[in-house]
């Protein structure tokens, strides 16, 4: 008798991928070196804006091992222009974006020449022998200055530094009332300006690309999140037939949006491989990552909120300036627009207006970074809720309860035009409050304030939701996005009953091989170990839209479910024939087909072998159990949660210590709680890093001064607290699995929780904001600035000496 397998969904399986990743028995792009490979090194502009007046490569060409030295002018007619797939308005300015500068550089770090040599070391050595003269031009680095009439222009041919202005108004859209009226008639109004600093996606594996042009196809291996999109963009931009390009993303060591890109280096390597007729390879240094891989965030957020005196929000106006950097990359202009639908968050806001102006500056281009638009929106609205609570003299949690969507009101049509399908903010908050010990911490806070303790306690709240499962193709089309959001999967049942799953999603640490195996094991009643998941190769998995925006499970996982269900339906026909019964009498459970009301049956593996042999199949039935499926959801998914943070802020030194962090997330049904926990912890680390540590800083000439990990501060495990995590569950109604995204939740929620806690600690001293990252120096300056008393901290002595001892160096 066949044993019944334990259910896989909800089981904390260790990841299949980890054995090879942890032991190093894997294949990163940088591990690959085809026979005859030339290694590339790229010379980058040291200046932010200049005309290239001359380039002399003669000495570099004579260097040992050098095969070629190529400048932008050498390949000007064949290198194409890097694509931007999201024209957010009809009049959006989209300047040409050459992979390698031809006559003008527009940011420090832009590629200006490339050396191909026998070894990477010889290629790097030859860079020093290239002699370039630059005629420097004025730079513009500040977004507000860039919009002034007399500002230097990043692109002279545009006549402006304005990329586009995108607006949404609830009154015009018919989703809400008039914001101007709400603000003008407000009983209470709060106006604030916040800054989202520029961040660098510091993925563990540097970018790397290998291109082999020597076969019938041109094969590119790349550390990318988007092999399918990359293949399409190469074909469309460079005029090479798509079927002649094969893109492979082997194991990829993290991305966080930083590898959701079609990069200059991929274009350069592709063009040079074809030009030289030999395989080429490029792997960046960490310092190259910092200056040339795209950055994230970088917004100025101006918000106005109106409310009644009893705390009911009546209107919200949002005006953004978003820094594009010097060029548009793949989805650069659309990233801040994603936030437009999330500034209202979990709240019932009657009137809403959103406006975003995108601006060119002489900085590294920006694009997606973990959360992509939604962390920026969540930060702003959660900071505003605390500011409104302070204005009203209310507990900030009570204010939130007064305004959020109640669980019985779902599905709920928001003022931003979305429909939230499910949620229970009350349940997540109640559990988080209990785990946190909210009232006890508030009591301790009051005692510290009364005693004048120099170390003040702050409590920060972030109750959030996000739109993820970036997918509904019609919605993306309405936003002028350049592609659909569907996902594809294939399932092949082998003659021995083992299963191959081919997925269009392309993981870079998310655990797809494990989670997809669990889904298929349950759906087909086969052993978890008998499922193999194939991905990341456009020849193995020819259809797909790849991985970003917390879409893989809610969209890609559902494609896998649909394919598995098709397998069962195909197998039923054959099983009915083998069991000599009507198809309607066949039942399927736990990997076995049975005849209803009898003990007769046959296993899926037996049906698979019968299909392979094809000796006795029903007429018109093909000898295969393989199935394909494409899934395009009707709606986004909307995970939510409550994050609570307690910080101890030393008012003498500015030092911030996270004492307790609790988060309760609702991500719908859970496939693998171990993977979920890892995603939440990683997201929390990145969100806390934005609040306390990370910032890409430029000097007045446009030079990145945080160009190494010695200057760009990334927290280690010892810098982070122990997290207390838990979950509630409201199933998504947009997919049969009931799942919502989790990959970005921790990042989206944690930043405002931490900053709200810091401001809460300092509010009695007159502080209502600390600009991120909240370094010791910035916190200390906020305290002393609020008191207007020089270097003396409130309620205690202390000054710069003690601050410096704590390492406050910003």
mmCIF file with all atom_site columns, C-alpha atoms in Angstrom, residues 84-202:
data_model
loop_
_atom_site.group_PDB
_atom_site.id
_atom_site.type_symbol
_atom_site.label_atom_id
_atom_site.label_alt_id
_atom_site.label_comp_id
_atom_site.label_asym_id
_atom_site.label_entity_id
_atom_site.label_seq_id
_atom_site.pdbx_PDB_ins_code
_atom_site.Cartn_x
_atom_site.Cartn_y
_atom_site.Cartn_z
_atom_site.occupancy
_atom_site.B_iso_or_equiv
_atom_site.pdbx_formal_charge
_atom_site.auth_seq_id
_atom_site.auth_comp_id
_atom_site.auth_asym_id
_atom_site.auth_atom_id
_atom_site.pdbx_PDB_model_num
ATOM 1   C CA . UNK A 1 84  ? 14.287  52.658 -20.694 1.00 0.00 ? 84  UNK A CA 1
ATOM 2   C CA . UNK A 1 85  ? 11.140  50.535 -20.649 1.00 0.00 ? 85  UNK A CA 1
ATOM 3   C CA . UNK A 1 86  ? 8.884   52.898 -18.719 1.00 0.00 ? 86  UNK A CA 1
ATOM 4   C CA . UNK A 1 87  ? 7.926   56.176 -20.425 1.00 0.00 ? 87  UNK A CA 1
ATOM 5   C CA . UNK A 1 88  ? 5.706   57.515 -17.641 1.00 0.00 ? 88  UNK A CA 1
ATOM 6   C CA . UNK A 1 89  ? 4.309   60.447 -19.647 1.00 0.00 ? 89  UNK A CA 1
ATOM 7   C CA . UNK A 1 90  ? 3.924   61.220 -23.329 1.00 0.00 ? 90  UNK A CA 1
ATOM 8   C CA . UNK A 1 91  ? 6.300   64.180 -23.047 1.00 0.00 ? 91  UNK A CA 1
ATOM 9   C CA . UNK A 1 92  ? 8.929   62.440 -20.922 1.00 0.00 ? 92  UNK A CA 1
ATOM 10  C CA . UNK A 1 93  ? 12.496  63.431 -21.833 1.00 0.00 ? 93  UNK A CA 1
ATOM 11  C CA . UNK A 1 94  ? 14.537  60.309 -22.600 1.00 0.00 ? 94  UNK A CA 1
ATOM 12  C CA . UNK A 1 95  ? 18.063  61.200 -23.744 1.00 0.00 ? 95  UNK A CA 1
ATOM 13  C CA . UNK A 1 96  ? 20.298  58.699 -25.517 1.00 0.00 ? 96  UNK A CA 1
ATOM 14  C CA . UNK A 1 97  ? 22.209  56.570 -23.011 1.00 0.00 ? 97  UNK A CA 1
ATOM 15  C CA . UNK A 1 98  ? 25.345  55.171 -24.660 1.00 0.00 ? 98  UNK A CA 1
ATOM 16  C CA . UNK A 1 99  ? 26.905  52.255 -22.764 1.00 0.00 ? 99  UNK A CA 1
ATOM 17  C CA . UNK A 1 100 ? 30.293  53.947 -23.188 1.00 0.00 ? 100 UNK A CA 1
ATOM 18  C CA . UNK A 1 101 ? 30.654  57.721 -23.406 1.00 0.00 ? 101 UNK A CA 1
ATOM 19  C CA . UNK A 1 102 ? 31.491  59.003 -26.889 1.00 0.00 ? 102 UNK A CA 1
ATOM 20  C CA . UNK A 1 103 ? 32.271  62.691 -26.441 1.00 0.00 ? 103 UNK A CA 1
ATOM 21  C CA . UNK A 1 104 ? 30.701  63.747 -23.116 1.00 0.00 ? 104 UNK A CA 1
ATOM 22  C CA . UNK A 1 105 ? 30.692  62.217 -19.641 1.00 0.00 ? 105 UNK A CA 1
ATOM 23  C CA . UNK A 1 106 ? 27.800  63.038 -17.344 1.00 0.00 ? 106 UNK A CA 1
ATOM 24  C CA . UNK A 1 107 ? 28.647  61.306 -14.067 1.00 0.00 ? 107 UNK A CA 1
ATOM 25  C CA . UNK A 1 108 ? 31.785  60.190 -12.294 1.00 0.00 ? 108 UNK A CA 1
ATOM 26  C CA . UNK A 1 109 ? 32.064  56.467 -12.968 1.00 0.00 ? 109 UNK A CA 1
ATOM 27  C CA . UNK A 1 110 ? 30.768  56.509 -16.529 1.00 0.00 ? 110 UNK A CA 1
ATOM 28  C CA . UNK A 1 111 ? 32.652  54.131 -18.848 1.00 0.00 ? 111 UNK A CA 1
ATOM 29  C CA . UNK A 1 112 ? 34.989  55.855 -21.307 1.00 0.00 ? 112 UNK A CA 1
ATOM 30  C CA . UNK A 1 113 ? 37.273  53.065 -22.572 1.00 0.00 ? 113 UNK A CA 1
ATOM 31  C CA . UNK A 1 114 ? 37.746  49.331 -22.231 1.00 0.00 ? 114 UNK A CA 1
ATOM 32  C CA . UNK A 1 115 ? 40.827  47.101 -22.416 1.00 0.00 ? 115 UNK A CA 1
ATOM 33  C CA . UNK A 1 116 ? 40.684  43.454 -23.528 1.00 0.00 ? 116 UNK A CA 1
ATOM 34  C CA . UNK A 1 117 ? 43.642  41.374 -22.398 1.00 0.00 ? 117 UNK A CA 1
ATOM 35  C CA . UNK A 1 118 ? 44.752  37.819 -21.690 1.00 0.00 ? 118 UNK A CA 1
ATOM 36  C CA . UNK A 1 119 ? 44.228  38.237 -17.950 1.00 0.00 ? 119 UNK A CA 1
ATOM 37  C CA . UNK A 1 120 ? 42.193  40.504 -15.715 1.00 0.00 ? 120 UNK A CA 1
ATOM 38  C CA . UNK A 1 121 ? 45.384  41.820 -14.093 1.00 0.00 ? 121 UNK A CA 1
ATOM 39  C CA . UNK A 1 122 ? 46.938  42.753 -17.451 1.00 0.00 ? 122 UNK A CA 1
ATOM 40  C CA . UNK A 1 123 ? 43.719  44.484 -18.489 1.00 0.00 ? 123 UNK A CA 1
ATOM 41  C CA . UNK A 1 124 ? 43.625  46.520 -15.278 1.00 0.00 ? 124 UNK A CA 1
ATOM 42  C CA . UNK A 1 125 ? 47.301  47.465 -15.583 1.00 0.00 ? 125 UNK A CA 1
ATOM 43  C CA . UNK A 1 126 ? 46.727  48.802 -19.084 1.00 0.00 ? 126 UNK A CA 1
ATOM 44  C CA . UNK A 1 127 ? 44.022  51.202 -17.907 1.00 0.00 ? 127 UNK A CA 1
ATOM 45  C CA . UNK A 1 128 ? 46.708  53.392 -16.333 1.00 0.00 ? 128 UNK A CA 1
ATOM 46  C CA . UNK A 1 129 ? 48.364  53.829 -19.722 1.00 0.00 ? 129 UNK A CA 1
ATOM 47  C CA . UNK A 1 130 ? 45.301  55.389 -21.363 1.00 0.00 ? 130 UNK A CA 1
ATOM 48  C CA . UNK A 1 131 ? 45.689  59.155 -21.561 1.00 0.00 ? 131 UNK A CA 1
ATOM 49  C CA . UNK A 1 132 ? 42.437  61.154 -21.577 1.00 0.00 ? 132 UNK A CA 1
ATOM 50  C CA . UNK A 1 133 ? 41.979  64.907 -21.519 1.00 0.00 ? 133 UNK A CA 1
ATOM 51  C CA . UNK A 1 134 ? 38.729  66.286 -20.136 1.00 0.00 ? 134 UNK A CA 1
ATOM 52  C CA . UNK A 1 135 ? 37.335  69.792 -20.490 1.00 0.00 ? 135 UNK A CA 1
ATOM 53  C CA . UNK A 1 136 ? 35.324  69.988 -17.320 1.00 0.00 ? 136 UNK A CA 1
ATOM 54  C CA . UNK A 1 137 ? 31.853  71.512 -17.354 1.00 0.00 ? 137 UNK A CA 1
ATOM 55  C CA . UNK A 1 138 ? 29.610  72.787 -14.551 1.00 0.00 ? 138 UNK A CA 1
ATOM 56  C CA . UNK A 1 139 ? 27.823  70.112 -12.559 1.00 0.00 ? 139 UNK A CA 1
ATOM 57  C CA . UNK A 1 140 ? 24.356  70.080 -11.063 1.00 0.00 ? 140 UNK A CA 1
ATOM 58  C CA . UNK A 1 141 ? 23.848  67.826 -8.056  1.00 0.00 ? 141 UNK A CA 1
ATOM 59  C CA . UNK A 1 142 ? 20.908  69.306 -6.185  1.00 0.00 ? 142 UNK A CA 1
ATOM 60  C CA . UNK A 1 143 ? 17.412  68.546 -7.481  1.00 0.00 ? 143 UNK A CA 1
ATOM 61  C CA . UNK A 1 144 ? 15.890  71.877 -6.562  1.00 0.00 ? 144 UNK A CA 1
ATOM 62  C CA . UNK A 1 145 ? 18.782  73.779 -8.119  1.00 0.00 ? 145 UNK A CA 1
ATOM 63  C CA . UNK A 1 146 ? 18.556  71.634 -11.237 1.00 0.00 ? 146 UNK A CA 1
ATOM 64  C CA . UNK A 1 147 ? 15.063  72.975 -11.944 1.00 0.00 ? 147 UNK A CA 1
ATOM 65  C CA . UNK A 1 148 ? 16.078  76.621 -11.803 1.00 0.00 ? 148 UNK A CA 1
ATOM 66  C CA . UNK A 1 149 ? 16.251  78.520 -15.086 1.00 0.00 ? 149 UNK A CA 1
ATOM 67  C CA . UNK A 1 150 ? 19.984  79.245 -14.842 1.00 0.00 ? 150 UNK A CA 1
ATOM 68  C CA . UNK A 1 151 ? 21.019  75.718 -13.849 1.00 0.00 ? 151 UNK A CA 1
ATOM 69  C CA . UNK A 1 152 ? 23.720  73.852 -15.774 1.00 0.00 ? 152 UNK A CA 1
ATOM 70  C CA . UNK A 1 153 ? 22.149  71.215 -17.995 1.00 0.00 ? 153 UNK A CA 1
ATOM 71  C CA . UNK A 1 154 ? 23.010  67.529 -17.758 1.00 0.00 ? 154 UNK A CA 1
ATOM 72  C CA . UNK A 1 155 ? 21.840  67.075 -21.361 1.00 0.00 ? 155 UNK A CA 1
ATOM 73  C CA . UNK A 1 156 ? 22.126  70.259 -23.393 1.00 0.00 ? 156 UNK A CA 1
ATOM 74  C CA . UNK A 1 157 ? 19.948  68.886 -26.170 1.00 0.00 ? 157 UNK A CA 1
ATOM 75  C CA . UNK A 1 158 ? 16.943  68.592 -23.819 1.00 0.00 ? 158 UNK A CA 1
ATOM 76  C CA . UNK A 1 159 ? 17.007  72.239 -22.780 1.00 0.00 ? 159 UNK A CA 1
ATOM 77  C CA . UNK A 1 160 ? 15.919  71.261 -19.276 1.00 0.00 ? 160 UNK A CA 1
ATOM 78  C CA . UNK A 1 161 ? 16.830  69.000 -16.357 1.00 0.00 ? 161 UNK A CA 1
ATOM 79  C CA . UNK A 1 162 ? 13.194  68.034 -15.898 1.00 0.00 ? 162 UNK A CA 1
ATOM 80  C CA . UNK A 1 163 ? 12.582  64.469 -17.001 1.00 0.00 ? 163 UNK A CA 1
ATOM 81  C CA . UNK A 1 164 ? 8.811   64.342 -16.464 1.00 0.00 ? 164 UNK A CA 1
ATOM 82  C CA . UNK A 1 165 ? 6.043   65.299 -14.080 1.00 0.00 ? 165 UNK A CA 1
ATOM 83  C CA . UNK A 1 166 ? 3.438   62.648 -13.230 1.00 0.00 ? 166 UNK A CA 1
ATOM 84  C CA . UNK A 1 167 ? 0.319   63.428 -11.230 1.00 0.00 ? 167 UNK A CA 1
ATOM 85  C CA . UNK A 1 168 ? -2.631  61.669 -9.688  1.00 0.00 ? 168 UNK A CA 1
ATOM 86  C CA . UNK A 1 169 ? -5.596  63.508 -8.220  1.00 0.00 ? 169 UNK A CA 1
ATOM 87  C CA . UNK A 1 170 ? -8.433  61.687 -6.478  1.00 0.00 ? 170 UNK A CA 1
ATOM 88  C CA . UNK A 1 171 ? -11.022 64.257 -7.505  1.00 0.00 ? 171 UNK A CA 1
ATOM 89  C CA . UNK A 1 172 ? -10.051 63.996 -11.177 1.00 0.00 ? 172 UNK A CA 1
ATOM 90  C CA . UNK A 1 173 ? -9.837  60.209 -11.001 1.00 0.00 ? 173 UNK A CA 1
ATOM 91  C CA . UNK A 1 174 ? -13.193 59.915 -9.246  1.00 0.00 ? 174 UNK A CA 1
ATOM 92  C CA . UNK A 1 175 ? -11.676 58.012 -6.312  1.00 0.00 ? 175 UNK A CA 1
ATOM 93  C CA . UNK A 1 176 ? -12.005 60.744 -3.688  1.00 0.00 ? 176 UNK A CA 1
ATOM 94  C CA . UNK A 1 177 ? -12.511 64.387 -2.886  1.00 0.00 ? 177 UNK A CA 1
ATOM 95  C CA . UNK A 1 178 ? -10.671 67.614 -3.576  1.00 0.00 ? 178 UNK A CA 1
ATOM 96  C CA . UNK A 1 179 ? -7.400  67.982 -1.678  1.00 0.00 ? 179 UNK A CA 1
ATOM 97  C CA . UNK A 1 180 ? -7.172  71.758 -1.986  1.00 0.00 ? 180 UNK A CA 1
ATOM 98  C CA . UNK A 1 181 ? -10.573 72.063 -0.356  1.00 0.00 ? 181 UNK A CA 1
ATOM 99  C CA . UNK A 1 182 ? -9.623  69.598 2.405   1.00 0.00 ? 182 UNK A CA 1
ATOM 100 C CA . UNK A 1 183 ? -6.416  71.473 3.212   1.00 0.00 ? 183 UNK A CA 1
ATOM 101 C CA . UNK A 1 184 ? -7.923  74.947 3.079   1.00 0.00 ? 184 UNK A CA 1
ATOM 102 C CA . UNK A 1 185 ? -10.759 74.000 5.400   1.00 0.00 ? 185 UNK A CA 1
ATOM 103 C CA . UNK A 1 186 ? -8.698  71.877 7.777   1.00 0.00 ? 186 UNK A CA 1
ATOM 104 C CA . UNK A 1 187 ? -9.182  72.070 11.520  1.00 0.00 ? 187 UNK A CA 1
ATOM 105 C CA . UNK A 1 188 ? -5.613  70.776 11.826  1.00 0.00 ? 188 UNK A CA 1
ATOM 106 C CA . UNK A 1 189 ? -2.918  70.813 9.163   1.00 0.00 ? 189 UNK A CA 1
ATOM 107 C CA . UNK A 1 190 ? 0.597   69.359 9.256   1.00 0.00 ? 190 UNK A CA 1
ATOM 108 C CA . UNK A 1 191 ? 3.254   70.198 6.642   1.00 0.00 ? 191 UNK A CA 1
ATOM 109 C CA . UNK A 1 192 ? 6.561   68.366 6.566   1.00 0.00 ? 192 UNK A CA 1
ATOM 110 C CA . UNK A 1 193 ? 9.497   67.813 4.213   1.00 0.00 ? 193 UNK A CA 1
ATOM 111 C CA . UNK A 1 194 ? 11.448  64.558 4.367   1.00 0.00 ? 194 UNK A CA 1
ATOM 112 C CA . UNK A 1 195 ? 14.559  63.440 2.540   1.00 0.00 ? 195 UNK A CA 1
ATOM 113 C CA . UNK A 1 196 ? 15.028  59.922 1.219   1.00 0.00 ? 196 UNK A CA 1
ATOM 114 C CA . UNK A 1 197 ? 18.771  59.637 0.966   1.00 0.00 ? 197 UNK A CA 1
ATOM 115 C CA . UNK A 1 198 ? 20.552  57.973 -1.934  1.00 0.00 ? 198 UNK A CA 1
ATOM 116 C CA . UNK A 1 199 ? 21.373  54.301 -1.297  1.00 0.00 ? 199 UNK A CA 1
ATOM 117 C CA . UNK A 1 200 ? 23.611  51.723 -2.960  1.00 0.00 ? 200 UNK A CA 1
ATOM 118 C CA . UNK A 1 201 ? 22.351  48.129 -3.383  1.00 0.00 ? 201 UNK A CA 1
ATOM 119 C CA . UNK A 1 202 ? 25.376  46.437 -1.829  1.00 0.00 ? 202 UNK A CA 1
#
